[in-house]
Structures are given as structure tokens and as C-alpha cells.
C-alpha positions as a printed Julia matrix, in Angstrom:
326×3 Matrix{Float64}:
  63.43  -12.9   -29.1
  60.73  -14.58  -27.5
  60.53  -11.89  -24.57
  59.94   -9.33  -27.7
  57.61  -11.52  -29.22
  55.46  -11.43  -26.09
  55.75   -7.58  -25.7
  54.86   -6.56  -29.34
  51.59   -9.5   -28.58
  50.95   -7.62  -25.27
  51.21   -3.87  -26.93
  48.87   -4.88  -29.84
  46.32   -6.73  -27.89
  46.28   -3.6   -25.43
  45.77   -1.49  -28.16
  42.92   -3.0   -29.56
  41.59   -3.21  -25.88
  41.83    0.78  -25.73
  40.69    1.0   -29.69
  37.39   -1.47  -28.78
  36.53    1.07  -25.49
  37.49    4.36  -27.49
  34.87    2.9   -30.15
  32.55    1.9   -27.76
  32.26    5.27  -25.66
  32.12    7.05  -29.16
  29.44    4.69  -30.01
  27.42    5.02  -26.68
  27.56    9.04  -26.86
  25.83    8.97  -29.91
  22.68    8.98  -28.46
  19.34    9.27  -30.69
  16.18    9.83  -29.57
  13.9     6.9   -30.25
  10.51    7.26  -28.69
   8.71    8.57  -25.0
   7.98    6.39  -22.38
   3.91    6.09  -22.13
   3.61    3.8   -19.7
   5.74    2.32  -16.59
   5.09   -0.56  -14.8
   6.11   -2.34  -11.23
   5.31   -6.16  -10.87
   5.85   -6.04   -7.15
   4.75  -10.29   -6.93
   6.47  -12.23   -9.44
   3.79  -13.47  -12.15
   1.06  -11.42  -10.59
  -0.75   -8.2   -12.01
   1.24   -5.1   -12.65
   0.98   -1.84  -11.47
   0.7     1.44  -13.57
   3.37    4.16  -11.79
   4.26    7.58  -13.11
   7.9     7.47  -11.35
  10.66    5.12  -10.54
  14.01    4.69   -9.33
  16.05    2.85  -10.84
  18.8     0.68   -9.03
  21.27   -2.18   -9.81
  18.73   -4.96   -8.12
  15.82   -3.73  -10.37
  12.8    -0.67  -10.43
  11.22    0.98   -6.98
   7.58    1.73   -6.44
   9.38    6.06   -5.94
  11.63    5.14   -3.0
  10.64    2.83   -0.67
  10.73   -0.99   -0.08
   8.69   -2.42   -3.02
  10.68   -3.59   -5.73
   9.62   -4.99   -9.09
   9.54   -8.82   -8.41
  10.8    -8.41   -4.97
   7.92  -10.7    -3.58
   7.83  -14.21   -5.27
   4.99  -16.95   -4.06
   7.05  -20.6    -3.14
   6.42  -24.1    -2.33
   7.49  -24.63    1.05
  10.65  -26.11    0.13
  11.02  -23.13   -1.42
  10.98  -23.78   -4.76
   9.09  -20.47   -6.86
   5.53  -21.53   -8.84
   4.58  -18.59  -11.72
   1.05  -17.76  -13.68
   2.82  -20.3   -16.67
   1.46  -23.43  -14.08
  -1.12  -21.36  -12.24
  -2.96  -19.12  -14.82
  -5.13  -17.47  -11.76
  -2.18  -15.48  -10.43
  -2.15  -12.82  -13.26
  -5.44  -11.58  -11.45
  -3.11  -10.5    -8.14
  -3.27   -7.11   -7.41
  -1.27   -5.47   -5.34
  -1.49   -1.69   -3.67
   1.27   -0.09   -1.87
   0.49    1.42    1.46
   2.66    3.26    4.21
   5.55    4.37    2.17
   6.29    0.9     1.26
   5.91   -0.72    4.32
   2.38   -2.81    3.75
   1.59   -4.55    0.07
  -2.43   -5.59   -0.26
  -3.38   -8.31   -1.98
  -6.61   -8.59   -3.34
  -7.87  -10.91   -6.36
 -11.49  -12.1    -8.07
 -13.65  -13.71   -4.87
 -11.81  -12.86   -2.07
 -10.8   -10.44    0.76
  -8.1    -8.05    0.57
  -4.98   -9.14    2.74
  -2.45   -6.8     4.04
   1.06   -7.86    4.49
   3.48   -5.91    6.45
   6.94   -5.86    4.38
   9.46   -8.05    6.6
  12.74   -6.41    7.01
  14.38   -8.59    9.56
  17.17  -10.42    7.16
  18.27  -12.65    9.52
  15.23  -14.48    9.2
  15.93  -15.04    5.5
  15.91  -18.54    3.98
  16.72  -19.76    0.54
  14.44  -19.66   -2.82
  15.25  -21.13   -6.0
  14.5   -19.41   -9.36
  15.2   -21.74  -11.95
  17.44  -23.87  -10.04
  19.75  -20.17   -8.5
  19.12  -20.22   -4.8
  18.44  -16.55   -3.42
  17.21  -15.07    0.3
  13.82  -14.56    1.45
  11.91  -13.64    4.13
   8.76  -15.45    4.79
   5.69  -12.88    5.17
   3.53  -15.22    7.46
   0.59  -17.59    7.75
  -2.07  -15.2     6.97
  -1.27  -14.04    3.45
   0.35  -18.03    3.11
  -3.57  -19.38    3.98
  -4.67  -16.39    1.5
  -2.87  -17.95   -1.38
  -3.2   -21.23   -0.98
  -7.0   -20.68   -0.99
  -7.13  -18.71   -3.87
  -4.98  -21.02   -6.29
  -5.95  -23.8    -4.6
  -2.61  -25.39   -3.47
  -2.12  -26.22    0.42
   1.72  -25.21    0.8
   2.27  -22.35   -0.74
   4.0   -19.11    1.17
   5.12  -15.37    0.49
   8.86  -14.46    0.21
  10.26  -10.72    0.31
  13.65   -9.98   -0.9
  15.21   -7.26    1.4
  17.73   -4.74   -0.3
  20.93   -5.61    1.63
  20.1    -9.44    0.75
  22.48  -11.35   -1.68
  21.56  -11.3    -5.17
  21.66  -13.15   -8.78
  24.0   -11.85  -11.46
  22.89  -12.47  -15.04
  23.36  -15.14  -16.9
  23.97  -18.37  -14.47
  22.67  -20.92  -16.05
  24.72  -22.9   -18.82
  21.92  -21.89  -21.49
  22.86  -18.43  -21.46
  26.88  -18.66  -20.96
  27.44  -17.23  -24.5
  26.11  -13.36  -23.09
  27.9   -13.94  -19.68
  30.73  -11.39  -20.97
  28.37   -8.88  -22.07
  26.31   -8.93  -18.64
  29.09   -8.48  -16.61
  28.31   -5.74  -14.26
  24.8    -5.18  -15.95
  22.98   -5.28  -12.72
  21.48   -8.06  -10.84
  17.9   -10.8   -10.72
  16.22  -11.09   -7.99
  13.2   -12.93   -8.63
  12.91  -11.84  -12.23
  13.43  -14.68  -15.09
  16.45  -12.68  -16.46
  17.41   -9.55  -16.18
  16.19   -6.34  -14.09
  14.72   -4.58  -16.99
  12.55   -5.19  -19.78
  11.03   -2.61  -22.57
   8.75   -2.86  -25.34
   7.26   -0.71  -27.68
   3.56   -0.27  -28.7
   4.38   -0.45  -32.11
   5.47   -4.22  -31.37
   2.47   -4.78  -29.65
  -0.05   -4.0   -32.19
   2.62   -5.44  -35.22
   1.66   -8.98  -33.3
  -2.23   -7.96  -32.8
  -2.5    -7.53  -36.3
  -1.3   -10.32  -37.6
  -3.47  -12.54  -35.17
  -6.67  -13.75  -36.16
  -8.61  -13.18  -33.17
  -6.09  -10.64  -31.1
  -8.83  -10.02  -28.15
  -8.2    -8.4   -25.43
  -4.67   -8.38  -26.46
  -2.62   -5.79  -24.5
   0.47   -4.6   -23.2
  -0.04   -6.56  -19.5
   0.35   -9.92  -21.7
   3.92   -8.71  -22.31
   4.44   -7.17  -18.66
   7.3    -4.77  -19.65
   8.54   -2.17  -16.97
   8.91    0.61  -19.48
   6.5     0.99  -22.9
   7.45    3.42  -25.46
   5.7     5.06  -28.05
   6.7     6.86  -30.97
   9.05    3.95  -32.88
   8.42    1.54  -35.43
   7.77   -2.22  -34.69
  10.69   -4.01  -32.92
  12.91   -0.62  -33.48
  13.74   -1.35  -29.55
  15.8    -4.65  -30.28
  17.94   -2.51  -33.06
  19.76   -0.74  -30.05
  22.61   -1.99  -27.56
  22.1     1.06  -25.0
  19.16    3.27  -23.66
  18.83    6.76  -21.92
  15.98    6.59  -20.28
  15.57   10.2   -17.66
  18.99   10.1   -15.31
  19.15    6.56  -15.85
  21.07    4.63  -18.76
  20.43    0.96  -19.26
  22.52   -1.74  -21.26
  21.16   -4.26  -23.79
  21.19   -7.75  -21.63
  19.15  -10.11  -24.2
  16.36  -10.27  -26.63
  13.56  -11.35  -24.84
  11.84  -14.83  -25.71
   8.8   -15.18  -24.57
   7.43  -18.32  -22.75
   3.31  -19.17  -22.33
   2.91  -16.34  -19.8
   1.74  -14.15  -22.73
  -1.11  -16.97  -23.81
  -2.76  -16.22  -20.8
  -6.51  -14.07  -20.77
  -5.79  -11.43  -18.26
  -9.16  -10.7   -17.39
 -10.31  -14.37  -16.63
  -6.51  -15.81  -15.72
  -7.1   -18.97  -18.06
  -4.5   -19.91  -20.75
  -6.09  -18.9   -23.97
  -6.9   -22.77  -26.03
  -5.39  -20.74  -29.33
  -2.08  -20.44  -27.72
  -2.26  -17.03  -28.8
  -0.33  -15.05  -29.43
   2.46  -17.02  -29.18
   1.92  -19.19  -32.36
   1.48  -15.93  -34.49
   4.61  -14.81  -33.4
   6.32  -18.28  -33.63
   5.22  -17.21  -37.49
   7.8   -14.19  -37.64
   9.77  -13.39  -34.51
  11.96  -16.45  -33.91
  15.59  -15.75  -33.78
  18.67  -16.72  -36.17
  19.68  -20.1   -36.25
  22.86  -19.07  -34.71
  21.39  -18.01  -31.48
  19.25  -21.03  -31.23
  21.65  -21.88  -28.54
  20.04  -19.01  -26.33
  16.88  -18.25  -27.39
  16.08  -21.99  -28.55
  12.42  -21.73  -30.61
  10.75  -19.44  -28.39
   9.87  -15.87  -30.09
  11.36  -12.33  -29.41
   9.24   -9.61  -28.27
  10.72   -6.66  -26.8
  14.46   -6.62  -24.46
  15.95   -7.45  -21.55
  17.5    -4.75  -19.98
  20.31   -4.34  -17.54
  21.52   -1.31  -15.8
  24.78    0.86  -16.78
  24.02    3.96  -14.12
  20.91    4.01  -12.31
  18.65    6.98  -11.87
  15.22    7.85  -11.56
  12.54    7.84  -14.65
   9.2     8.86  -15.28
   6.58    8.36  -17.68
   7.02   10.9   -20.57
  10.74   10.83  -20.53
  12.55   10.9   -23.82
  14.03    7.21  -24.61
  17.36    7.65  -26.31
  19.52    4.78  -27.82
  22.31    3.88  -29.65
């Protein structure tokens, strides 16, 4: 009796395993066109300016500058002990620019007051050595003294150095950390972090964008690079992007990973790198983007803006591609 008990259990818990991924694929065929991508961005540096690209491939591990080495956030500035230091404590690195050269295989630097500095991308992996992004330890491979001294002049901090996160290097999968073990089932599989905050993906609409800039008092010079999304899309209403669990984006399709909270990073001026006194726009959207009380647990009191994205098949995309979601 008990044998059958634990066979009918078996049969109807498998059945609702194969009725749940029946519904799902129904559900994730379904696709409806939502808006065009307008703009793309690469972040090659972690917390440093973004670059504007017309075509990207996109991978488990994150978005390529077309197809060579430069990754988005697959160069993150340390302490020497390794430990990685963003624009939220150091304002100035927002106004980082980078330029790809030879395929992929130099990244210049250049910022306000100073000399460009070329850095040839490091691909020996052996000489790897740990980082830690919020407390995860992950390979990289120091890219020298001279772009080291560069930094550390520019923000002003005397042990600062340059790691590069080669392909074949070990990885992060979402959702480590104890705050966000309640999404660890949905993120399995849904690509990797390297030396992004989260996830591998983020995307954002312009409606959102301009919903926040006009509610603010004073928006500014308010702008998409406060938000630093990968992909921008036009063509939706406001927050329409967080409505949706999976995106078609070109030959790629992405997965819903999280709603993304946003931290200070946003308060910051881009064009002087100083953390705006208003702590704008953050507080306007504290007004009307926090999330439900039930998912405090996550996303704690910090406001949603756009999502986290990670990676179902990966493909290539370009700017003016159809976004599709359901």
C-alpha cells in the first residue's frame, strides 16, 4: 500500500513537472513584440564610462565589443589585496573612457587631465590571481604598473591595479550571496557574473527614463549613462520591460534574472563625476518605484529601474533589432 502510495505521489508530481514545462514553452513561444533596441552599450571597466556599439555578441559570461576579447565588465580596478573599488566610493571613475584597438587586443584609457594609456589585454591565465566582488572570489590577470600608476594618479589612491578576466577563466553563477537565495532556482543556468553586480544583462527602456526625469524637480543632465544598461529600447510604455519574464532580442533570447534596484551609482553627475548633493534621482524614485513588501527580502528599500537579464541562448544583436517578450 505504501509502495502504491509512493507511485501515484511520484506519477502526479511528474505530471505537474511535464504540465509546468508544457505551460512554460507555450508561454515562452508567445512572443510579442515590445519595442526596438536604440541604443547598445559595453562597459568594458567596471564603474567606468560606457561605450556606444552598433553590434554585439552575446555569450553566457556577458556582451562582446563584435568578437574579440573585450567583454562588458571584463576589466575591474582592485585594491591590491584584491578587493574591487566602484564610482559609488570614487565618483571620478564614471569619467573613464575606454577605446578598443587591435581587434580587441589593446583597451585605452583616457579621462579629464590626463594622458591616454594603452593596455595590452593579458591573456596568459596562469598568471591569474583572485578578486572579490562583493565578498565572491573570481580570476584576474593583473595588466601592469603603468596603467596601475595611471589610476592611482587619477583617483588619487596609491594601491590600486587593473584586472582582466580571460574567457576560459572560472566564473560567478547568479545569485551567491544569502540576500538573493529566494531567485537561486530561477537563475539556474541563466548565465554567469563576472565582474558585474548581478547578472550579465541589464535593459531599460527610454520611456522609464524620462517617467523618472519628469517627476524630478531639477532632472539635469539626466540620461540614460546614469542607468548604464547594455540594451535601451524604445517604443514601450514606462517600466513595460519589468512586465515580461523572457526577451528575443536578434538570434539571442534572454531570461528575466531580477528587477534591478538601483544603488547611488545613478546620483552621480556624469559630466563632472561628483555625487549630485540632491541624491537625485534616487529619492524621486524612492517616491514610486520601491518594490512589494514581500520582496523586501531581495530588493530591501532600494528602487527598481529597468532588469537584470540572464541568458537562455546566446546570439548576436544589434541596435535596431526588434525586442520581443513574453
Amino acid at each position: 500500500m505504501q509502495r502504491s502510495q509512493i507511485a501515484i505521489g511520484g506519477a502526479v508530481l511528474a505530471g505537474g513537472a511535464l504540465a509546468l514545462y508544457a505551460y512554460t514553452q507555450k508561454q515562452r513561444r508567445n512572443w510579442q513584440p515590445i519595442g526596438v533596441v536604440s541604443k547598445m552599450f559595453i562597459h568594458p571597466i567596471k564603474s567606468c564610462c560606457g561605450t556606444e556599439i552598433q553590434t554585439a555578441v552575446c555569450t553566457q559570461n556577458g556582451l562582446y565589443h563584435d568578437s574579440c576579447n573585450i567583454l562588458d565588465r571584463g576589466f575591474v580596478i582592485t585594491r591590491v589585496d584584491g578587493t574591487f573599488v566602484t564610482a559609488r566610493a570614487y565618483p571620478l571613475m564614471v569619467k573613464i573612457s575606454t577605446v578598443v584597438e587591435d581587434n580587441g587586443g589593446v583597451l585605452v584609457l583616457d579621462a579629464p587631465g590626463m594622458e591616454p594609456v594603452k593596455v595590452n589585454v593579458p591573456l596568459n591565465e596562469t598568471a591569474a590571481i583572485m578578486c572579490r566582488i562583493w565578498g565572491e572570489e573570481i580570476p584576474g590577470i593583473d595588466c601592469g604598473d603603468e596603467v596601475a600608476k595611471w589610476l592611482q594618479k587619477y583617483l588619487s589612491l596609491d594601491d590600486l591595479r587593473l584586472k582582466y578576466h580571460p574567457s576560459s577563466a572560472s566564473v560567478r553563477p547568479l545569485c551567491q550571496r544569502d540576500t538573493y537565495a529566494p531567485l537561486r532556482f530561477q537563475n539556474k543556468n541563466n548565465g554567469n557574473s563576472i565582474y558585474h553586480d548581478f547578472s550579465p544583462y541589464n535593459i531599460l527602456s527610454e520611456a522609464s527614463i524620462l517617467d523618472v526625469a519628469e517627476r524630478m524637480e531639477k532632472s539635469g543632465n539626466l540620461s540614460v549613462r546614469n542607468f548604464r544598461p547594455n540594451f535601451l529600447i524604445s517604443g514601450c510604455k514606462p517600466h513595460n520591460e519589468n512586465n515580461w519574464t523572457h526577451f528575443k532580442v536578434g538570434t539571442a533570447e534572454f531570461k528575466f534574472a531580477k528587477h534591478c534596484h538601483r544603488c547611488t551609482l545613478p546620483n552621480i553627475d556624469t559630466d563632472t563625476g561628483i555625487m549630485r548633493p540632491d541624491q537625485e534621482p534616487l529619492q524621486t524614485m524612492k517616491t514610486f518605484r520601491l518594490c512589494k513588501e514581500e520582496d523586501r527580502k531581495v530588493y530591501g528599500t532600494s528602487p527598481i529601474l529597468g532588469v537584470n537579464l540572464g541568458i537562455f541562448k546566446t546570439g548576436t544583436v544589434s541596435v535596431g533589432d526588434v525586442v520581443y517578450a513574453c
